[in-house]
Amino acid sequence: RGNQHQTVMSALSLMALASVGHQPVDTTVEAEAMRKVVDFLLRDERQTVDGYFGNSDGSRMYGHGITTLALCEMLGMGVNKVQDLKLRQHCQRAIEMILRSQRVRKHAVRYEGGWRYTPSSGDADLSVTVWQTMALRSAKNAGLAVPKEAIDAAVDYLKRSYKSNRDGEGRPTDLNSGFAYQPGANPEYATTAAGLLALQVCGEYEAAEVRGAADWLLELTTGENARRRKSFDYGHKWVFYGTYYYAQGMQKRGGEHARQARQLTEKILLVNQLPDGSWISGDGQERSAGRIYSTTLAILSLSVRYHYLPIYQY
């Protein structure tokens, strides 16, 4: 309730509940809520005949990627075989939409392999691309038909978004840098965290871009400059969106990266939880997205230790 993007906010809520161990098959109030959410997302009016989830609530390809990811994560958790079959059918249609959108002729080579706001976009950005990439990976993990070439192309786009000069073999020479919103731009907290997680989900755990981004994030959030300038706090630009990726991506990196990121995530979020259990962003632009958005991302950020969602087990 209370937000115009009902499809995608419901999908985020579904993942948040699953991330702390709730399943639709349980006999709890949380499970009942999850079953209702799944039924809601599978209504005919939520998804167009060609598989698109981003139309009915105006959430565009952002919403489509998130909703597809959430439903793919539910495969195998269905209440019964009938619902599980219906989930697979809706998910496969949604995946086919993502694949068609990726194949749209792009305006420039640097955009190839990525996605942007609409299925017919001729350019791409990292933020939208990450959600589609994670949805593809989740679907593939669940046994749906996903061509390897599609994930490979997405990985190539993500790597092009890493800010660095390249050597003669195309490898980045700056191993302490981050990912930008679009290739050639400067890296930021949220986009670097997003790129870090997405590449790891695709199996690129030791890619130079992954190592460089993890180190860049560690310095940005916990280094001496961060402490002196107090440059990273609850009011940071897109703090919830970035921290969702940051918490997951740094956890996967392990070691000091995981330890420091977990401490910072808890420090930022726990003291800012409201009495009713919700969160609202301290960043003015992000604040307009509402409490459901902030609360779901906070739960997903704090629950990384549990690994209940299949997408984060890889």
mmCIF file of C-alpha atoms in Angstrom:
data_model
loop_
_atom_site.group_PDB
_atom_site.id
_atom_site.type_symbol
_atom_site.label_atom_id
_atom_site.label_comp_id
_atom_site.label_asym_id
_atom_site.label_seq_id
_atom_site.Cartn_x
_atom_site.Cartn_y
_atom_site.Cartn_z
ATOM 1 C CA ARG A 1 0.000 0.000 0.000
ATOM 2 C CA GLY A 2 0.932 3.634 -0.233
ATOM 3 C CA ASN A 3 3.221 3.369 -3.240
ATOM 4 C CA GLN A 4 2.489 3.579 -6.937
ATOM 5 C CA HIS A 5 4.939 0.837 -7.883
ATOM 6 C CA GLN A 6 2.919 -2.021 -6.414
ATOM 7 C CA THR A 7 4.395 -4.839 -8.505
ATOM 8 C CA VAL A 8 8.031 -4.147 -7.732
ATOM 9 C CA MET A 9 7.454 -3.194 -4.081
ATOM 10 C CA SER A 10 5.582 -6.470 -3.575
ATOM 11 C CA ALA A 11 8.450 -8.345 -5.224
ATOM 12 C CA LEU A 12 11.025 -6.687 -2.962
ATOM 13 C CA SER A 13 8.895 -7.516 0.071
ATOM 14 C CA LEU A 14 8.701 -11.150 -1.028
ATOM 15 C CA MET A 15 12.493 -11.389 -1.252
ATOM 16 C CA ALA A 16 12.941 -9.633 2.088
ATOM 17 C CA LEU A 17 10.747 -12.174 3.878
ATOM 18 C CA ALA A 18 12.487 -15.075 2.136
ATOM 19 C CA SER A 19 15.914 -13.674 3.053
ATOM 20 C CA VAL A 20 15.277 -14.274 6.757
ATOM 21 C CA GLY A 21 13.988 -17.813 6.266
ATOM 22 C CA HIS A 22 10.262 -17.514 5.638
ATOM 23 C CA GLN A 23 8.751 -19.674 2.901
ATOM 24 C CA PRO A 24 5.268 -19.709 1.338
ATOM 25 C CA VAL A 25 4.755 -23.312 2.481
ATOM 26 C CA ASP A 26 5.066 -22.412 6.168
ATOM 27 C CA THR A 27 2.043 -22.078 8.474
ATOM 28 C CA THR A 28 2.769 -18.542 9.663
ATOM 29 C CA VAL A 29 1.378 -15.086 9.021
ATOM 30 C CA GLU A 30 4.548 -14.292 7.059
ATOM 31 C CA ALA A 31 4.000 -17.340 4.855
ATOM 32 C CA GLU A 32 0.388 -16.343 4.259
ATOM 33 C CA ALA A 33 1.565 -12.890 3.197
ATOM 34 C CA MET A 34 4.087 -14.466 0.821
ATOM 35 C CA ARG A 35 1.433 -16.681 -0.779
ATOM 36 C CA LYS A 36 -0.758 -13.643 -1.314
ATOM 37 C CA VAL A 37 2.143 -11.742 -2.866
ATOM 38 C CA VAL A 38 2.937 -14.594 -5.260
ATOM 39 C CA ASP A 39 -0.724 -14.815 -6.304
ATOM 40 C CA PHE A 40 -0.791 -11.034 -6.779
ATOM 41 C CA LEU A 41 2.321 -11.041 -8.963
ATOM 42 C CA LEU A 42 0.928 -13.876 -11.085
ATOM 43 C CA ARG A 43 -2.310 -12.051 -11.895
ATOM 44 C CA ASP A 44 -2.825 -11.489 -15.607
ATOM 45 C CA GLU A 45 -2.847 -7.708 -15.235
ATOM 46 C CA ARG A 46 0.603 -7.678 -13.600
ATOM 47 C CA GLN A 47 2.381 -9.153 -16.645
ATOM 48 C CA THR A 48 1.731 -8.369 -20.294
ATOM 49 C CA VAL A 49 1.197 -11.137 -22.829
ATOM 50 C CA ASP A 50 4.790 -10.769 -23.993
ATOM 51 C CA GLY A 51 6.094 -11.253 -20.449
ATOM 52 C CA TYR A 52 6.708 -7.682 -19.242
ATOM 53 C CA PHE A 53 6.238 -6.891 -15.516
ATOM 54 C CA GLY A 54 7.255 -3.231 -15.718
ATOM 55 C CA ASN A 55 4.176 -1.839 -17.424
ATOM 56 C CA SER A 56 1.229 -2.078 -15.009
ATOM 57 C CA ASP A 57 2.895 -0.197 -12.142
ATOM 58 C CA GLY A 58 5.198 2.055 -14.177
ATOM 59 C CA SER A 59 8.378 0.518 -12.769
ATOM 60 C CA ARG A 60 9.747 -0.180 -16.262
ATOM 61 C CA MET A 61 12.749 -2.475 -16.696
ATOM 62 C CA TYR A 62 13.841 -1.868 -13.097
ATOM 63 C CA GLY A 63 10.622 -3.412 -11.889
ATOM 64 C CA HIS A 64 10.718 -6.135 -14.489
ATOM 65 C CA GLY A 65 14.175 -7.327 -13.447
ATOM 66 C CA ILE A 66 13.407 -7.205 -9.737
ATOM 67 C CA THR A 67 10.050 -8.973 -10.096
ATOM 68 C CA THR A 68 11.530 -11.650 -12.353
ATOM 69 C CA LEU A 69 14.344 -12.217 -9.857
ATOM 70 C CA ALA A 70 11.905 -12.488 -6.934
ATOM 71 C CA LEU A 71 9.676 -15.008 -8.699
ATOM 72 C CA CYS A 72 12.612 -17.083 -9.948
ATOM 73 C CA GLU A 73 13.844 -17.245 -6.352
ATOM 74 C CA MET A 74 10.458 -18.705 -5.367
ATOM 75 C CA LEU A 75 10.749 -21.638 -7.781
ATOM 76 C CA GLY A 76 10.742 -24.792 -5.708
ATOM 77 C CA MET A 77 9.136 -22.935 -2.791
ATOM 78 C CA GLY A 78 5.635 -23.043 -4.347
ATOM 79 C CA VAL A 79 2.716 -24.088 -2.180
ATOM 80 C CA ASN A 80 1.841 -26.877 -4.612
ATOM 81 C CA LYS A 81 2.744 -28.274 -8.032
ATOM 82 C CA VAL A 82 0.084 -26.200 -9.750
ATOM 83 C CA GLN A 83 1.477 -22.919 -8.438
ATOM 84 C CA ASP A 84 5.054 -24.010 -9.106
ATOM 85 C CA LEU A 85 4.163 -24.760 -12.733
ATOM 86 C CA LYS A 86 2.447 -21.389 -13.058
ATOM 87 C CA LEU A 87 5.525 -19.697 -11.571
ATOM 88 C CA ARG A 88 7.766 -21.384 -14.134
ATOM 89 C CA GLN A 89 5.569 -20.311 -17.010
ATOM 90 C CA HIS A 90 5.460 -16.673 -15.893
ATOM 91 C CA CYS A 91 9.190 -16.637 -15.155
ATOM 92 C CA GLN A 92 10.116 -18.106 -18.530
ATOM 93 C CA ARG A 93 8.016 -15.477 -20.306
ATOM 94 C CA ALA A 94 9.709 -12.780 -18.242
ATOM 95 C CA ILE A 95 13.155 -14.171 -19.059
ATOM 96 C CA GLU A 96 12.344 -14.241 -22.762
ATOM 97 C CA MET A 97 11.412 -10.556 -22.486
ATOM 98 C CA ILE A 98 14.819 -9.807 -20.932
ATOM 99 C CA LEU A 99 16.591 -11.728 -23.692
ATOM 100 C CA ARG A 100 14.683 -9.928 -26.460
ATOM 101 C CA SER A 101 15.485 -6.582 -24.879
ATOM 102 C CA GLN A 102 19.184 -7.407 -24.688
ATOM 103 C CA ARG A 103 19.202 -8.205 -28.412
ATOM 104 C CA VAL A 104 17.753 -4.806 -29.400
ATOM 105 C CA ARG A 105 20.200 -2.980 -31.654
ATOM 106 C CA LYS A 106 22.181 -0.545 -29.507
ATOM 107 C CA HIS A 107 23.240 2.982 -30.438
ATOM 108 C CA ALA A 108 26.906 2.237 -29.708
ATOM 109 C CA VAL A 109 29.139 -0.769 -29.080
ATOM 110 C CA ARG A 110 29.701 0.263 -25.466
ATOM 111 C CA TYR A 111 26.016 -0.444 -24.706
ATOM 112 C CA GLU A 112 25.934 -3.953 -26.134
ATOM 113 C CA GLY A 113 24.958 -6.666 -23.674
ATOM 114 C CA GLY A 114 23.149 -4.259 -21.354
ATOM 115 C CA TRP A 115 19.680 -2.911 -20.677
ATOM 116 C CA ARG A 116 18.021 0.396 -19.836
ATOM 117 C CA TYR A 117 14.613 1.807 -18.946
ATOM 118 C CA THR A 118 12.399 0.159 -21.563
ATOM 119 C CA PRO A 119 12.517 -3.154 -23.430
ATOM 120 C CA SER A 120 13.244 -1.283 -26.671
ATOM 121 C CA SER A 121 16.009 0.997 -25.322
ATOM 122 C CA GLY A 122 18.998 1.426 -27.611
ATOM 123 C CA ASP A 123 21.389 2.270 -24.794
ATOM 124 C CA ALA A 124 22.169 0.758 -21.394
ATOM 125 C CA ASP A 125 23.137 1.582 -17.829
ATOM 126 C CA LEU A 126 24.632 -0.486 -15.055
ATOM 127 C CA SER A 127 21.776 -0.060 -12.572
ATOM 128 C CA VAL A 128 19.116 -1.585 -14.831
ATOM 129 C CA THR A 129 21.561 -4.125 -16.255
ATOM 130 C CA VAL A 130 22.431 -5.569 -12.859
ATOM 131 C CA TRP A 131 18.809 -6.516 -12.095
ATOM 132 C CA GLN A 132 18.373 -8.237 -15.466
ATOM 133 C CA THR A 133 21.688 -10.055 -15.035
ATOM 134 C CA MET A 134 20.731 -11.329 -11.602
ATOM 135 C CA ALA A 135 17.309 -12.406 -12.880
ATOM 136 C CA LEU A 136 18.956 -14.367 -15.703
ATOM 137 C CA ARG A 137 21.354 -16.030 -13.303
ATOM 138 C CA SER A 138 18.560 -16.915 -10.857
ATOM 139 C CA ALA A 139 16.490 -18.382 -13.686
ATOM 140 C CA LYS A 140 19.419 -20.429 -14.955
ATOM 141 C CA ASN A 141 20.039 -21.741 -11.441
ATOM 142 C CA ALA A 142 16.379 -22.785 -11.271
ATOM 143 C CA GLY A 143 16.607 -24.741 -14.514
ATOM 144 C CA LEU A 144 14.928 -22.301 -16.890
ATOM 145 C CA ALA A 145 16.181 -21.810 -20.443
ATOM 146 C CA VAL A 146 18.851 -19.092 -20.383
ATOM 147 C CA PRO A 147 21.522 -19.024 -23.111
ATOM 148 C CA LYS A 148 25.069 -18.809 -21.774
ATOM 149 C CA GLU A 149 25.824 -16.141 -24.381
ATOM 150 C CA ALA A 150 23.288 -13.777 -22.789
ATOM 151 C CA ILE A 151 24.992 -13.893 -19.397
ATOM 152 C CA ASP A 152 28.417 -13.621 -21.028
ATOM 153 C CA ALA A 153 27.303 -10.503 -22.915
ATOM 154 C CA ALA A 154 25.967 -8.961 -19.711
ATOM 155 C CA VAL A 155 29.263 -9.690 -17.955
ATOM 156 C CA ASP A 156 31.138 -7.979 -20.788
ATOM 157 C CA TYR A 157 28.946 -4.882 -20.416
ATOM 158 C CA LEU A 158 29.498 -4.790 -16.667
ATOM 159 C CA LYS A 159 33.252 -5.020 -17.130
ATOM 160 C CA ARG A 160 33.169 -2.146 -19.619
ATOM 161 C CA SER A 161 31.502 -0.074 -16.907
ATOM 162 C CA TYR A 162 34.570 -0.463 -14.672
ATOM 163 C CA LYS A 163 36.521 2.810 -14.704
ATOM 164 C CA SER A 164 40.068 2.039 -15.796
ATOM 165 C CA ASN A 165 42.488 2.188 -18.673
ATOM 166 C CA ARG A 166 43.121 -1.194 -20.319
ATOM 167 C CA ASP A 167 46.281 -2.956 -21.390
ATOM 168 C CA GLY A 168 46.841 -4.513 -24.800
ATOM 169 C CA GLU A 169 44.797 -7.563 -23.834
ATOM 170 C CA GLY A 170 41.892 -5.539 -22.514
ATOM 171 C CA ARG A 171 42.629 -6.024 -18.821
ATOM 172 C CA PRO A 172 42.111 -3.101 -16.420
ATOM 173 C CA THR A 173 45.284 -1.425 -15.228
ATOM 174 C CA ASP A 174 43.715 0.395 -12.272
ATOM 175 C CA LEU A 175 43.057 -2.219 -9.610
ATOM 176 C CA ASN A 176 41.574 0.211 -7.107
ATOM 177 C CA SER A 177 38.593 1.666 -8.933
ATOM 178 C CA GLY A 178 34.863 1.153 -9.290
ATOM 179 C CA PHE A 179 31.919 0.766 -11.630
ATOM 180 C CA ALA A 180 30.161 3.707 -13.250
ATOM 181 C CA TYR A 181 26.525 4.251 -14.164
ATOM 182 C CA GLN A 182 27.546 4.057 -17.826
ATOM 183 C CA PRO A 183 30.879 3.190 -19.464
ATOM 184 C CA GLY A 184 33.292 6.108 -19.303
ATOM 185 C CA ALA A 185 31.665 7.890 -16.346
ATOM 186 C CA ASN A 186 33.096 8.090 -12.819
ATOM 187 C CA PRO A 187 32.454 5.350 -10.260
ATOM 188 C CA GLU A 188 30.067 5.839 -7.350
ATOM 189 C CA TYR A 189 29.220 3.869 -4.209
ATOM 190 C CA ALA A 190 25.946 2.351 -5.396
ATOM 191 C CA THR A 191 27.064 1.469 -8.915
ATOM 192 C CA THR A 192 30.367 0.014 -7.742
ATOM 193 C CA ALA A 193 28.606 -2.169 -5.184
ATOM 194 C CA ALA A 194 26.093 -3.270 -7.822
ATOM 195 C CA GLY A 195 28.783 -4.219 -10.306
ATOM 196 C CA LEU A 196 30.719 -6.071 -7.617
ATOM 197 C CA LEU A 197 27.761 -8.266 -6.671
ATOM 198 C CA ALA A 198 26.553 -8.903 -10.214
ATOM 199 C CA LEU A 199 29.931 -10.147 -11.456
ATOM 200 C CA GLN A 200 30.277 -12.451 -8.458
ATOM 201 C CA VAL A 201 26.783 -13.857 -8.974
ATOM 202 C CA CYS A 202 27.908 -14.689 -12.513
ATOM 203 C CA GLY A 203 30.925 -16.585 -11.181
ATOM 204 C CA GLU A 204 33.553 -13.867 -11.772
ATOM 205 C CA TYR A 205 34.847 -14.058 -8.201
ATOM 206 C CA GLU A 206 38.488 -13.316 -8.990
ATOM 207 C CA ALA A 207 38.059 -10.974 -11.927
ATOM 208 C CA ALA A 208 40.345 -7.949 -11.753
ATOM 209 C CA GLU A 209 37.263 -5.711 -11.725
ATOM 210 C CA VAL A 210 35.887 -7.545 -8.681
ATOM 211 C CA ARG A 211 39.122 -7.264 -6.732
ATOM 212 C CA GLY A 212 39.517 -3.601 -7.641
ATOM 213 C CA ALA A 213 35.932 -2.691 -6.787
ATOM 214 C CA ALA A 214 36.053 -4.432 -3.408
ATOM 215 C CA ASP A 215 39.226 -2.555 -2.455
ATOM 216 C CA TRP A 216 37.793 0.748 -3.717
ATOM 217 C CA LEU A 217 34.632 0.259 -1.645
ATOM 218 C CA LEU A 218 36.616 -0.651 1.462
ATOM 219 C CA GLU A 219 38.613 2.564 1.205
ATOM 220 C CA LEU A 220 35.539 4.662 0.428
ATOM 221 C CA THR A 221 33.513 3.402 3.373
ATOM 222 C CA THR A 222 36.045 2.626 6.091
ATOM 223 C CA GLY A 223 39.370 4.167 5.044
ATOM 224 C CA GLU A 224 41.131 7.130 6.597
ATOM 225 C CA ASN A 225 39.593 9.588 4.154
ATOM 226 C CA ALA A 226 36.119 8.314 4.975
ATOM 227 C CA ARG A 227 36.736 8.708 8.715
ATOM 228 C CA ARG A 228 38.207 12.173 8.367
ATOM 229 C CA ARG A 229 35.545 13.563 6.042
ATOM 230 C CA LYS A 230 32.669 11.501 7.429
ATOM 231 C CA SER A 231 31.867 11.015 3.769
ATOM 232 C CA PHE A 232 29.830 7.862 4.226
ATOM 233 C CA ASP A 233 26.768 7.882 6.460
ATOM 234 C CA TYR A 234 22.990 7.474 6.526
ATOM 235 C CA GLY A 235 22.502 10.471 4.255
ATOM 236 C CA HIS A 236 24.820 9.175 1.535
ATOM 237 C CA LYS A 237 23.459 9.251 -2.015
ATOM 238 C CA TRP A 238 21.207 6.215 -2.623
ATOM 239 C CA VAL A 239 22.395 4.703 0.632
ATOM 240 C CA PHE A 240 19.815 1.884 0.798
ATOM 241 C CA TYR A 241 20.171 0.899 -2.846
ATOM 242 C CA GLY A 242 23.948 0.884 -2.591
ATOM 243 C CA THR A 243 24.095 -0.864 0.780
ATOM 244 C CA TYR A 244 21.916 -3.723 -0.479
ATOM 245 C CA TYR A 245 24.593 -4.504 -3.078
ATOM 246 C CA TYR A 246 27.482 -3.537 -0.805
ATOM 247 C CA ALA A 247 26.485 -5.897 2.001
ATOM 248 C CA GLN A 248 25.982 -8.838 -0.357
ATOM 249 C CA GLY A 249 28.993 -8.191 -2.579
ATOM 250 C CA MET A 250 31.482 -7.638 0.235
ATOM 251 C CA GLN A 251 30.153 -10.684 2.095
ATOM 252 C CA LYS A 252 30.949 -12.771 -0.972
ATOM 253 C CA ARG A 253 34.431 -11.256 -1.150
ATOM 254 C CA GLY A 254 35.059 -12.480 2.378
ATOM 255 C CA GLY A 255 37.821 -11.708 4.872
ATOM 256 C CA GLU A 256 38.369 -8.113 5.936
ATOM 257 C CA HIS A 257 36.056 -6.852 3.224
ATOM 258 C CA ALA A 258 33.157 -8.860 4.656
ATOM 259 C CA ARG A 259 33.944 -8.023 8.284
ATOM 260 C CA GLN A 260 34.219 -4.282 7.750
ATOM 261 C CA ALA A 261 31.166 -4.137 5.492
ATOM 262 C CA ARG A 262 29.014 -6.013 7.979
ATOM 263 C CA GLN A 263 30.037 -3.691 10.810
ATOM 264 C CA LEU A 264 29.300 -0.616 8.740
ATOM 265 C CA THR A 265 25.992 -1.941 7.433
ATOM 266 C CA GLU A 266 24.776 -2.675 10.955
ATOM 267 C CA LYS A 267 26.102 0.653 12.252
ATOM 268 C CA ILE A 268 24.272 2.623 9.577
ATOM 269 C CA LEU A 269 20.996 0.717 9.626
ATOM 270 C CA LEU A 270 20.290 -0.473 13.156
ATOM 271 C CA VAL A 271 20.459 2.943 14.807
ATOM 272 C CA ASN A 272 18.151 4.422 12.180
ATOM 273 C CA GLN A 273 15.341 1.883 12.395
ATOM 274 C CA LEU A 274 12.071 3.574 13.300
ATOM 275 C CA PRO A 275 9.891 2.498 16.261
ATOM 276 C CA ASP A 276 7.419 0.713 13.967
ATOM 277 C CA GLY A 277 10.230 -1.437 12.540
ATOM 278 C CA SER A 278 10.558 0.389 9.242
ATOM 279 C CA TRP A 279 13.292 2.496 7.679
ATOM 280 C CA ILE A 280 13.187 5.614 5.525
ATOM 281 C CA SER A 281 16.229 6.833 3.632
ATOM 282 C CA GLY A 282 18.251 9.801 4.850
ATOM 283 C CA ASP A 283 19.020 10.717 1.226
ATOM 284 C CA GLY A 284 16.434 13.208 0.009
ATOM 285 C CA GLN A 285 16.108 11.766 -3.488
ATOM 286 C CA GLU A 286 15.917 8.179 -2.294
ATOM 287 C CA ARG A 287 13.509 9.106 0.497
ATOM 288 C CA SER A 288 10.751 9.676 -2.057
ATOM 289 C CA ALA A 289 10.765 5.940 -2.810
ATOM 290 C CA GLY A 290 9.061 5.354 0.544
ATOM 291 C CA ARG A 291 9.293 3.061 3.538
ATOM 292 C CA ILE A 292 8.514 -0.239 1.835
ATOM 293 C CA TYR A 293 11.449 0.283 -0.485
ATOM 294 C CA SER A 294 13.872 1.270 2.296
ATOM 295 C CA THR A 295 12.689 -1.433 4.694
ATOM 296 C CA THR A 296 12.976 -4.279 2.207
ATOM 297 C CA LEU A 297 16.492 -3.232 1.205
ATOM 298 C CA ALA A 298 17.487 -2.872 4.869
ATOM 299 C CA ILE A 299 16.297 -6.411 5.633
ATOM 300 C CA LEU A 300 18.095 -7.779 2.576
ATOM 301 C CA SER A 301 21.273 -5.942 3.621
ATOM 302 C CA LEU A 302 21.174 -7.190 7.205
ATOM 303 C CA SER A 303 20.320 -10.812 6.347
ATOM 304 C CA VAL A 304 23.411 -11.604 4.267
ATOM 305 C CA ARG A 305 24.764 -14.012 6.878
ATOM 306 C CA TYR A 306 21.862 -16.432 6.377
ATOM 307 C CA HIS A 307 22.201 -17.180 2.640
ATOM 308 C CA TYR A 308 18.559 -18.245 2.426
ATOM 309 C CA LEU A 309 17.954 -16.784 -1.034
ATOM 310 C CA PRO A 310 19.409 -19.120 -3.684
ATOM 311 C CA ILE A 311 20.869 -16.279 -5.781
ATOM 312 C CA TYR A 312 23.254 -15.341 -2.965
ATOM 313 C CA GLN A 313 24.455 -18.900 -2.413
ATOM 314 C CA TYR A 314 26.532 -18.866 -5.606
#
